CSV table of C-alpha atoms and ligand atoms in Angstrom, one decimal:
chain,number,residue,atom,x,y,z
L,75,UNK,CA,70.2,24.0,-37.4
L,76,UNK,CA,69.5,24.0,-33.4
L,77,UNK,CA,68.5,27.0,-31.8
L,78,UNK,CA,69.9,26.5,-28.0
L,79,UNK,CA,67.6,29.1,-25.8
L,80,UNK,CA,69.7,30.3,-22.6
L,81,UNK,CA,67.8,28.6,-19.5
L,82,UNK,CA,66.1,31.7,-18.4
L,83,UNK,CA,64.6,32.7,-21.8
L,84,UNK,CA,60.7,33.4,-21.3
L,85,UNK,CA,58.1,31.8,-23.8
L,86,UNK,CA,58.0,34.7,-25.4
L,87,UNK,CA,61.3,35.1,-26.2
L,88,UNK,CA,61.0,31.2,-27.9
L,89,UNK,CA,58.2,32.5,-29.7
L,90,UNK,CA,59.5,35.3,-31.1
L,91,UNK,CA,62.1,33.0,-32.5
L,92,UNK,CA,59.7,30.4,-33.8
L,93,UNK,CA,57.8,33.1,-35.6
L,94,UNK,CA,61.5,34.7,-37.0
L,95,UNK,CA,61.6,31.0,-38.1
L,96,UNK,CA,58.8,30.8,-39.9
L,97,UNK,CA,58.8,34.0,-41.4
L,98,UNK,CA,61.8,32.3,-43.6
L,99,UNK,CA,59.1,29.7,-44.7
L,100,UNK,CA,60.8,27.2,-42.4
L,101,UNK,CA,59.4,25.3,-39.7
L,102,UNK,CA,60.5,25.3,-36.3
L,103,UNK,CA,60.3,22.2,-34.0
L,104,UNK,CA,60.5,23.1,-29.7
L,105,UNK,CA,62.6,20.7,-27.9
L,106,UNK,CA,61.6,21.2,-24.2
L,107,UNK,CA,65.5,20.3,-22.6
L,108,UNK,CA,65.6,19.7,-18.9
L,109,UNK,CA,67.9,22.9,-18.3
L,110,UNK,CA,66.9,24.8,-21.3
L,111,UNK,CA,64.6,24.8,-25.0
L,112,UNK,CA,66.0,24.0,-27.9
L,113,UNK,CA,64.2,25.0,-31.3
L,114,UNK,CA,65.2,22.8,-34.1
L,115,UNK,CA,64.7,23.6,-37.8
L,116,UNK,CA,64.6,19.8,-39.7
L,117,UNK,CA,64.1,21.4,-43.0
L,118,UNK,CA,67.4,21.3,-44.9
L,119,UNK,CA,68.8,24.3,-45.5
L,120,UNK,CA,70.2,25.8,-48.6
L,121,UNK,CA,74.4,26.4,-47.3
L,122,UNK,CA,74.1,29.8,-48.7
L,123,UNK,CA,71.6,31.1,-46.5
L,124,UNK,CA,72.3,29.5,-43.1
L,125,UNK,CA,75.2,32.7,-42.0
L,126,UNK,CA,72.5,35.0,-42.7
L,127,UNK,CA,70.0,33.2,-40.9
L,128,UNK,CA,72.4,32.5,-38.2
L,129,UNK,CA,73.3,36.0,-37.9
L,130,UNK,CA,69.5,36.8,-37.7
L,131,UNK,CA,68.7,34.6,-35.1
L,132,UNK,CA,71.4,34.8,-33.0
L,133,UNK,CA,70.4,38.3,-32.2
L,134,UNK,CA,67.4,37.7,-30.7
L,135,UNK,CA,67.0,38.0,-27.0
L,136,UNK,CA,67.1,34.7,-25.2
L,137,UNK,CA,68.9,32.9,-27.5
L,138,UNK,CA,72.4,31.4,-26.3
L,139,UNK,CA,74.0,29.8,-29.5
L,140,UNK,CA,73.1,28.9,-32.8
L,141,UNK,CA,74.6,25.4,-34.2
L,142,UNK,CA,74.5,23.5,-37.4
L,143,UNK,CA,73.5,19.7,-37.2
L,144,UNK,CA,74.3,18.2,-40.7
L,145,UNK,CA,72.5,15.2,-39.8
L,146,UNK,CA,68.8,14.3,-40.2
L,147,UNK,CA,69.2,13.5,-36.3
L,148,UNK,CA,69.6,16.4,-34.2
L,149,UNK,CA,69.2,15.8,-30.3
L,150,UNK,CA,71.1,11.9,-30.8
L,151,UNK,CA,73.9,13.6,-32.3
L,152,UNK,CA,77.4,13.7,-31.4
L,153,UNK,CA,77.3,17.5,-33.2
L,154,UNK,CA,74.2,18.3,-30.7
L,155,UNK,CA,75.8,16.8,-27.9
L,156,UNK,CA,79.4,16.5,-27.9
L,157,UNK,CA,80.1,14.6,-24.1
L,158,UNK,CA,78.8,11.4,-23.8
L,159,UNK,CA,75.5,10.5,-22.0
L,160,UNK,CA,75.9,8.9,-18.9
L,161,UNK,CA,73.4,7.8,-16.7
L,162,UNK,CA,72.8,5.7,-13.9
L,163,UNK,CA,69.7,3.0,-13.2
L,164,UNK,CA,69.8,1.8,-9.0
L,165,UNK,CA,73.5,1.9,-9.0
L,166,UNK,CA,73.9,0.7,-12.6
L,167,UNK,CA,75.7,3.7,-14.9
L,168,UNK,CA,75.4,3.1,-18.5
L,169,UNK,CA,77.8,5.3,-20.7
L,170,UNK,CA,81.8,5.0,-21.4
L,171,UNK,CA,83.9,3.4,-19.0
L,172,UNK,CA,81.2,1.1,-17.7
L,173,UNK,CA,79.8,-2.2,-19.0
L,174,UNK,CA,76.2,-3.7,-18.0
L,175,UNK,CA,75.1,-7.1,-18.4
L,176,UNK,CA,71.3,-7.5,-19.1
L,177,UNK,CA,70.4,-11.3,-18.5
L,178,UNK,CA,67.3,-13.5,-18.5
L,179,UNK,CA,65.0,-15.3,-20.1
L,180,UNK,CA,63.2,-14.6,-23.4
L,181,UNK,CA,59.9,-14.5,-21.4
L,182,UNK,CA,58.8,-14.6,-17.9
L,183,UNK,CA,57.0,-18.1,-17.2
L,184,UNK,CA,56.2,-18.0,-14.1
L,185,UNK,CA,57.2,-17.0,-10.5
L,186,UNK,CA,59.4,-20.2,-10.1
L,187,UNK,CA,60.9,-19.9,-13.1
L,188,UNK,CA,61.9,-15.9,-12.9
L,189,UNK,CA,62.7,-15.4,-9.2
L,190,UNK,CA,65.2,-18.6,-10.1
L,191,UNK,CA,66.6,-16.9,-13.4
L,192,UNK,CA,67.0,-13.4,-11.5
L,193,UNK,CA,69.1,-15.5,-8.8
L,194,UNK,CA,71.6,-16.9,-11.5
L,195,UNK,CA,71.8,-13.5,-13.2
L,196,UNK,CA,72.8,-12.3,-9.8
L,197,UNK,CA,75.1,-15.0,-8.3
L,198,UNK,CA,77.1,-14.3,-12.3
L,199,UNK,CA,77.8,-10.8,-11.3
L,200,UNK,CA,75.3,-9.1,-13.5
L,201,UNK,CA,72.9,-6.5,-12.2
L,202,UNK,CA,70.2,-6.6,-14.5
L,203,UNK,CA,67.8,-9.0,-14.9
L,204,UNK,CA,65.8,-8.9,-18.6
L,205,UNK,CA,62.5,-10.7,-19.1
L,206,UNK,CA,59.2,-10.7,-21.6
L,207,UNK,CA,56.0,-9.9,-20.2
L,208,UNK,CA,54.5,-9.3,-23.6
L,209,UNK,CA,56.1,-10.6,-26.4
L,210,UNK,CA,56.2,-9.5,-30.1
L,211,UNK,CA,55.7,-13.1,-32.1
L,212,UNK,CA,55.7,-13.9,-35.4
L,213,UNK,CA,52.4,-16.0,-35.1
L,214,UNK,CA,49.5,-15.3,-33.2
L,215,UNK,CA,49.9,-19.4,-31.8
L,216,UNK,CA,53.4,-18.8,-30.4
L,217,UNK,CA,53.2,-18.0,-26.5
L,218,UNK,CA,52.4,-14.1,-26.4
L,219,UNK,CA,53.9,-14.0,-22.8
L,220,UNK,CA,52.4,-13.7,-19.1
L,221,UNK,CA,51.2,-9.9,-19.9
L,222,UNK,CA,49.8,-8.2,-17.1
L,223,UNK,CA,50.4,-11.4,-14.7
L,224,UNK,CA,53.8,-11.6,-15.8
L,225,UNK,CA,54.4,-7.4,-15.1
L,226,UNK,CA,53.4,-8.3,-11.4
L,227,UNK,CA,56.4,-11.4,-11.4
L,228,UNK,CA,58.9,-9.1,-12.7
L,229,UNK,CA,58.1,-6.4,-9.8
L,230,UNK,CA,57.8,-9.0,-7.3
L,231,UNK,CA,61.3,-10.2,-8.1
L,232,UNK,CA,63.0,-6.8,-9.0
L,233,UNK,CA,62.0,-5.7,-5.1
L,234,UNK,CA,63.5,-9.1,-3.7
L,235,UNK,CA,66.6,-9.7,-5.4
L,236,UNK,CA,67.3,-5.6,-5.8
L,237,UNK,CA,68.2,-6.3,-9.5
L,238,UNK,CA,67.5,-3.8,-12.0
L,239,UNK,CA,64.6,-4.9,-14.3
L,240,UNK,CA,63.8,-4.4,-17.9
L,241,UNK,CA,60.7,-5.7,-20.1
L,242,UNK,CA,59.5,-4.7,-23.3
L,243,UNK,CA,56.4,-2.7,-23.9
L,244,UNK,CA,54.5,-3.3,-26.7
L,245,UNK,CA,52.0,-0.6,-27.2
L,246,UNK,CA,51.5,3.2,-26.7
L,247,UNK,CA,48.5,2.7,-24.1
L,248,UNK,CA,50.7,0.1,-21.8
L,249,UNK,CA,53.2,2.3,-21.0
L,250,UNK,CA,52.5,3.5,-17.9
L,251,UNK,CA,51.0,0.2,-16.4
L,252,UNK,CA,54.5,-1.5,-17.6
L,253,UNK,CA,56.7,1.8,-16.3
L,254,UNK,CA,55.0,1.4,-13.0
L,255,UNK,CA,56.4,-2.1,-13.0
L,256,UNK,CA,60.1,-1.6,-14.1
L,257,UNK,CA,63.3,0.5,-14.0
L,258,UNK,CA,63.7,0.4,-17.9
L,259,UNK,CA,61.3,0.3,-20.9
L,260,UNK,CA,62.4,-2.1,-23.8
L,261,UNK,CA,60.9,-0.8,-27.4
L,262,UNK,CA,61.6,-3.8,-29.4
L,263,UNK,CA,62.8,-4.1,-32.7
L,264,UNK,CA,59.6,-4.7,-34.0
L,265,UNK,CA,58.4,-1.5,-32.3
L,266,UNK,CA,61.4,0.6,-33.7
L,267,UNK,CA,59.4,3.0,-35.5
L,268,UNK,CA,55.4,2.3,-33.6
L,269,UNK,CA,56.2,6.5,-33.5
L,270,UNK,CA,53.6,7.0,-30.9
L,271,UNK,CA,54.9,4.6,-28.6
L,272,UNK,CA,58.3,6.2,-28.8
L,273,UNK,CA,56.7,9.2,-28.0
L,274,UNK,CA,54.3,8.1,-24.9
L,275,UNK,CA,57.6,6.1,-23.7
L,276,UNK,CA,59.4,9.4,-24.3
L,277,UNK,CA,56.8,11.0,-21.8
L,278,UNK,CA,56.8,8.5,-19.1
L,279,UNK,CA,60.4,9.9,-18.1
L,280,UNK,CA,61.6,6.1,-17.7
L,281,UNK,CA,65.2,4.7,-19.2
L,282,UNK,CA,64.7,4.3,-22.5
L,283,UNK,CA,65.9,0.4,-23.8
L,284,UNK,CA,65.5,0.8,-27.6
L,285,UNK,CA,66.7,-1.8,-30.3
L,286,UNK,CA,67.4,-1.0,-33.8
L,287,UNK,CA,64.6,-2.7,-36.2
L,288,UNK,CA,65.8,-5.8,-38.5
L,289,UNK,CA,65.7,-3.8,-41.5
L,290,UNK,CA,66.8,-0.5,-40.3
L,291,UNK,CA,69.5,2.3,-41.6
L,292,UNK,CA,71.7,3.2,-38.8
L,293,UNK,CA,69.9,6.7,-39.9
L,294,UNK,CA,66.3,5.5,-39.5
L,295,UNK,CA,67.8,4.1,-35.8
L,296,UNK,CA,68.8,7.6,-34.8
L,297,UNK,CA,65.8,9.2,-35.9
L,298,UNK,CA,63.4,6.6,-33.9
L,299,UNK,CA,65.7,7.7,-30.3
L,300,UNK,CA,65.0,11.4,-31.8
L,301,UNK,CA,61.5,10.7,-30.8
L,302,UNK,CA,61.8,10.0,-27.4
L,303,UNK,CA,64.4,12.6,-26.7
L,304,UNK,CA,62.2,15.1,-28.0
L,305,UNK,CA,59.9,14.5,-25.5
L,306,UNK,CA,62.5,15.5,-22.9
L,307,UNK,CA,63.4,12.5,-21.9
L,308,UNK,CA,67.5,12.1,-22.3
L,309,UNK,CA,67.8,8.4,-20.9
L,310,UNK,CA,67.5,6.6,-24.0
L,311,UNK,CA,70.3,3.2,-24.5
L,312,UNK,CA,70.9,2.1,-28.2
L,313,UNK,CA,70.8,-1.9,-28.7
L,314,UNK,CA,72.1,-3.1,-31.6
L,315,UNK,CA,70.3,-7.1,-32.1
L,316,UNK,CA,71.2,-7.7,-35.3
L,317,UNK,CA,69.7,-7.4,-39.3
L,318,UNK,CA,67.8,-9.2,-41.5
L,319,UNK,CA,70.7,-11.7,-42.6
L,320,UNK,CA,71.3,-12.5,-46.2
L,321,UNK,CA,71.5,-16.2,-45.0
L,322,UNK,CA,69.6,-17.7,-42.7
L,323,UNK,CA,71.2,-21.4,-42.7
L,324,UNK,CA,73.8,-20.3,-39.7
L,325,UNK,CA,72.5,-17.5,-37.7
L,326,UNK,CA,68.9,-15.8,-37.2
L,327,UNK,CA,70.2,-12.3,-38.3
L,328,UNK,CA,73.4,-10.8,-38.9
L,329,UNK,CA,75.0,-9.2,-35.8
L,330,UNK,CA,76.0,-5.5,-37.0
L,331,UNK,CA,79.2,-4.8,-35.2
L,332,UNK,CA,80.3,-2.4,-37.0
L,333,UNK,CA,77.1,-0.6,-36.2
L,334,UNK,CA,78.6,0.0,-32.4
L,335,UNK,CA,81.2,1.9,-33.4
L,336,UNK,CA,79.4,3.4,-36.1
L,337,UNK,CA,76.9,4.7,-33.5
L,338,UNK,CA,79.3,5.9,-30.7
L,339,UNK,CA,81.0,8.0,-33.2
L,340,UNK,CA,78.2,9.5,-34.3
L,341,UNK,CA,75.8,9.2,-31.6
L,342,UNK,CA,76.3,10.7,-27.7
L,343,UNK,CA,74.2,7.9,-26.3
L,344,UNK,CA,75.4,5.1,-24.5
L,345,UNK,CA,75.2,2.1,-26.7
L,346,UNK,CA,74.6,-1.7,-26.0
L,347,UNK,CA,74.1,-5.2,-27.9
L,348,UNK,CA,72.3,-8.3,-27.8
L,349,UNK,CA,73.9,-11.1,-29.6
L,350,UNK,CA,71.2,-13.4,-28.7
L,351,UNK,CA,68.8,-12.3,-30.9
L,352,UNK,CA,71.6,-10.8,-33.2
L,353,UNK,CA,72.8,-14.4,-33.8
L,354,UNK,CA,69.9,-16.3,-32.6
L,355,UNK,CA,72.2,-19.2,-31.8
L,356,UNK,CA,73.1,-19.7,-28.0
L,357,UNK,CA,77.0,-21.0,-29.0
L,358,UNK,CA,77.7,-18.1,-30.7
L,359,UNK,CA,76.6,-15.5,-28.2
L,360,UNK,CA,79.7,-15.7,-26.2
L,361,UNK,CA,82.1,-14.6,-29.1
L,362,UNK,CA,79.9,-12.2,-30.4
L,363,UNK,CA,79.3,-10.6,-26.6
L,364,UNK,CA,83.5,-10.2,-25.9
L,365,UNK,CA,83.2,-9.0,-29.4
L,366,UNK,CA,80.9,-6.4,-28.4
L,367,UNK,CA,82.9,-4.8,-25.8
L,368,UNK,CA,86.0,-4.6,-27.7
L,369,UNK,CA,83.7,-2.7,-30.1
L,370,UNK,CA,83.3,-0.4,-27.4
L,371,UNK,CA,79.8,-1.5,-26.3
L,372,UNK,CA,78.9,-0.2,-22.8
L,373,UNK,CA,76.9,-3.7,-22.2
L,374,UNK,CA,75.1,-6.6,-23.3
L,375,UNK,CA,71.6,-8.2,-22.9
L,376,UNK,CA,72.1,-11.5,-22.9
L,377,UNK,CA,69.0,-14.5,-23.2
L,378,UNK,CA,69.5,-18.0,-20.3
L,379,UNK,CA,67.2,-19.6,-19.2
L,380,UNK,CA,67.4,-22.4,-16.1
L,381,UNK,CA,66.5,-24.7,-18.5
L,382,UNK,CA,66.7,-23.6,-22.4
L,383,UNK,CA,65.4,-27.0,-23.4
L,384,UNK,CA,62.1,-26.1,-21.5
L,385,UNK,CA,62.2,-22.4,-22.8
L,386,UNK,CA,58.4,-21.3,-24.3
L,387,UNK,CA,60.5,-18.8,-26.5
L,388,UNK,CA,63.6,-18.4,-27.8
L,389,UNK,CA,65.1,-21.3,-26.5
L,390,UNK,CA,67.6,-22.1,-28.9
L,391,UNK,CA,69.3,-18.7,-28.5
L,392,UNK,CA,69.2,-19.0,-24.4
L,393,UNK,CA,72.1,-19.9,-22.8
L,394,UNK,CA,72.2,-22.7,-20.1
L,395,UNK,CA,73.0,-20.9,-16.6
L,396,UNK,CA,76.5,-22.3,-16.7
L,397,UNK,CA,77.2,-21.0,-19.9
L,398,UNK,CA,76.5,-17.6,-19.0
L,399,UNK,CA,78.0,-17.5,-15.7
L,400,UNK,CA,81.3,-18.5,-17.1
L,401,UNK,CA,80.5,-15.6,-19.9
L,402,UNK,CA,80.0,-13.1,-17.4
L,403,UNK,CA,83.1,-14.1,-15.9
L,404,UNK,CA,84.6,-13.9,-18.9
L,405,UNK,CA,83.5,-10.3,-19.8
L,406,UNK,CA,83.8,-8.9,-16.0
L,407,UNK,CA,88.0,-9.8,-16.8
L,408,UNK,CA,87.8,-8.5,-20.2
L,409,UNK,CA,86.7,-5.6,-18.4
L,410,UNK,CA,88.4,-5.1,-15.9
L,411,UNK,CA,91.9,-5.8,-18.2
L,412,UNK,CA,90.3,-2.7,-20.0
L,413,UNK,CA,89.6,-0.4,-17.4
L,414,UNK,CA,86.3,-0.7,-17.8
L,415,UNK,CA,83.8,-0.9,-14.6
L,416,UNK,CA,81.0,-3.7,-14.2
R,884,PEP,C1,63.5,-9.5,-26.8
R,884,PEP,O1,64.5,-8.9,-26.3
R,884,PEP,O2,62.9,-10.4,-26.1
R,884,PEP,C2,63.1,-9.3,-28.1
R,884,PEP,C3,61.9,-9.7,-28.6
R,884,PEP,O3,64.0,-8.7,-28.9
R,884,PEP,P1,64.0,-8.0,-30.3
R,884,PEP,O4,62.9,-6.9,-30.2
R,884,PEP,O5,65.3,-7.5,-30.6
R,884,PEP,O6,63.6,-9.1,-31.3
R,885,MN,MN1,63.9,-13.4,-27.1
């Protein structure tokens, strides 16, 4: 149950219904909105009692409706939240009707290398340019990205080609010295549930980038963008990147697409994919990217590299640059054949 306080209800008023709250043995959770508070109540309640309680609480002064959220997931809800959430990142919107391509390399190598990948994502049509500056690796040997050297390349570009940037951040205590250096903050799979991180990236008030982990429900998902809506901050894009596959010989995971429509139906947030990762192979990222957008996806982020051969990661997932101009092509005709804007 959600407790949505009117926007001029005082503290008191919230505390008066926190303490009717708990004076049912429940808990109540405060959800500071940017208009107004919400109070949650995560406990599950007994179907019996929640007219009575409804009743109860709705008569309380400050309080502007009560409503019942039958999923574990409150704020990410399509029952919270029935319109869509639509937002827009230096011109980019992200949310129904519109479709973003993310592209880049795996990781940022060096000034050569990125201010040359952030020209081919332009000259393609796309306006965002993706890019590691610390990278989550399986071993410690692999190359853990240009870190703090490669945050000042990604801002360096970003300001000279005007594209929107995006780089994953990795830990709770970088988040700030990576939100000073981009328009969007990637929580990587990996990261899915690091809860504190979702919750310091909830509080920087950036765009919120945040894939769903390898082995994660589509409820688990929800719950992870809970945490950094709960902090207030209501910019937060689903990425689905694929599963832990039941066979690796073909792909690196299995792409969920059915987890894009699965997650616009039952989520109000916009939602993206990234067949690169979710196939891990670079010939079947073109396929699986169309697919994406006849799933309803409002964009993809999409690995090339100048020279995937060359690549220090991923590089058997990164397309060359002629491959993905001619995808972005591709998908800016899909689109447009749909109505959709790029
Ligand atoms: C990435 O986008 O570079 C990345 C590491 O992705 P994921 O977290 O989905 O593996
Ligand atoms: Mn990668």
């Amino acid at each position: 149950m959600i407790i949505l306080m009117k926007a001029e209800a005082t503290p008191e008023q919230i505390e008066a219904v926190c303490q009717a709250i708990r004076d049912q043995s429940l808990e109540p959770l405060v959800m500071p909105g940017q208009g107004s508070v919400a109070i949650g109540i995560p406990n599950s309640l007994d179907q019996r009692n929640r007219p009575q309680l409804d009743a109860l609480l709705s008569a309380y002064d400050g309080v502007g409706r009560v409503m019942h959220v039958s999923r574990a997931y409150k704020l990410a809800s399509r029952e919270f939240q029935r319109e869509p959430t639509v937002f827009t990142i230096k011109g980019a919107t992200f949310g129904p009707g519109y479709f973003q391509i993310m592209g880049g390399p795996c990781s940022v190598e060096s000034y050569d290398q990125y201010r040359l990948s952030a020209d081919l994502v332009k000259s393609a049509g796309a306006r965002i340019l993706r890019g590691g500056a610390f990278k989550p690796r399986t071993s410690p040997y692999s190359f853990q990205g240009l870190q703090e050297e490669g945050l000042k390349i990604i801002k360096q570009v970003g300001d000279e080609t005007g594209l929107v940037t995006i780089t994953e951040v990795m830990s709770s205590e970088m988040v700030d010295a990576v939100a000073e250096h981009v328009d969007i903050l990637q929580i990587g799979a990996r990261s899915m549930q690091n809860f504190p991180l979702l919750i310091e990236a909830g509080r920087s008030q950036k765009p919120i980038f945040l894939k769903r982990g390898p082995s994660a429900t589509i409820d688990e998902f929800l719950l992870a963008a809970e945490y950094v809506l709960n902090q207030g901050n209501k910019n937060v894009i689903l990425c689905e990147r694929g599963i832990v596959p039941l066979d690796r010989t073909y792909t690196r995971n299995t792409f969920d697409i059915s987890a894009i429509p699965v997650l616009l139906e039952n989520s109000h947030l916009p939602v993206m994919a990234d067949p690169s990762h979710g196939t891990g192979v670079a010939k079947l990222v073109a396929p699986m990217a169309k697919a994406s957008m006849i799933a309803g996806a409002h964009g993809v982020m999409i690995e090339m590299h100048p020279n995937p051969k060359a690549a220090l990661s991923d590089g058997s997932q990164a397309l060359t640059p002629e491959r993905f101009a001619a995808l972005a092509g591709e998908l800016i005709e899909l689109a447009k054949f749909l109505g959709i804007q790029t």
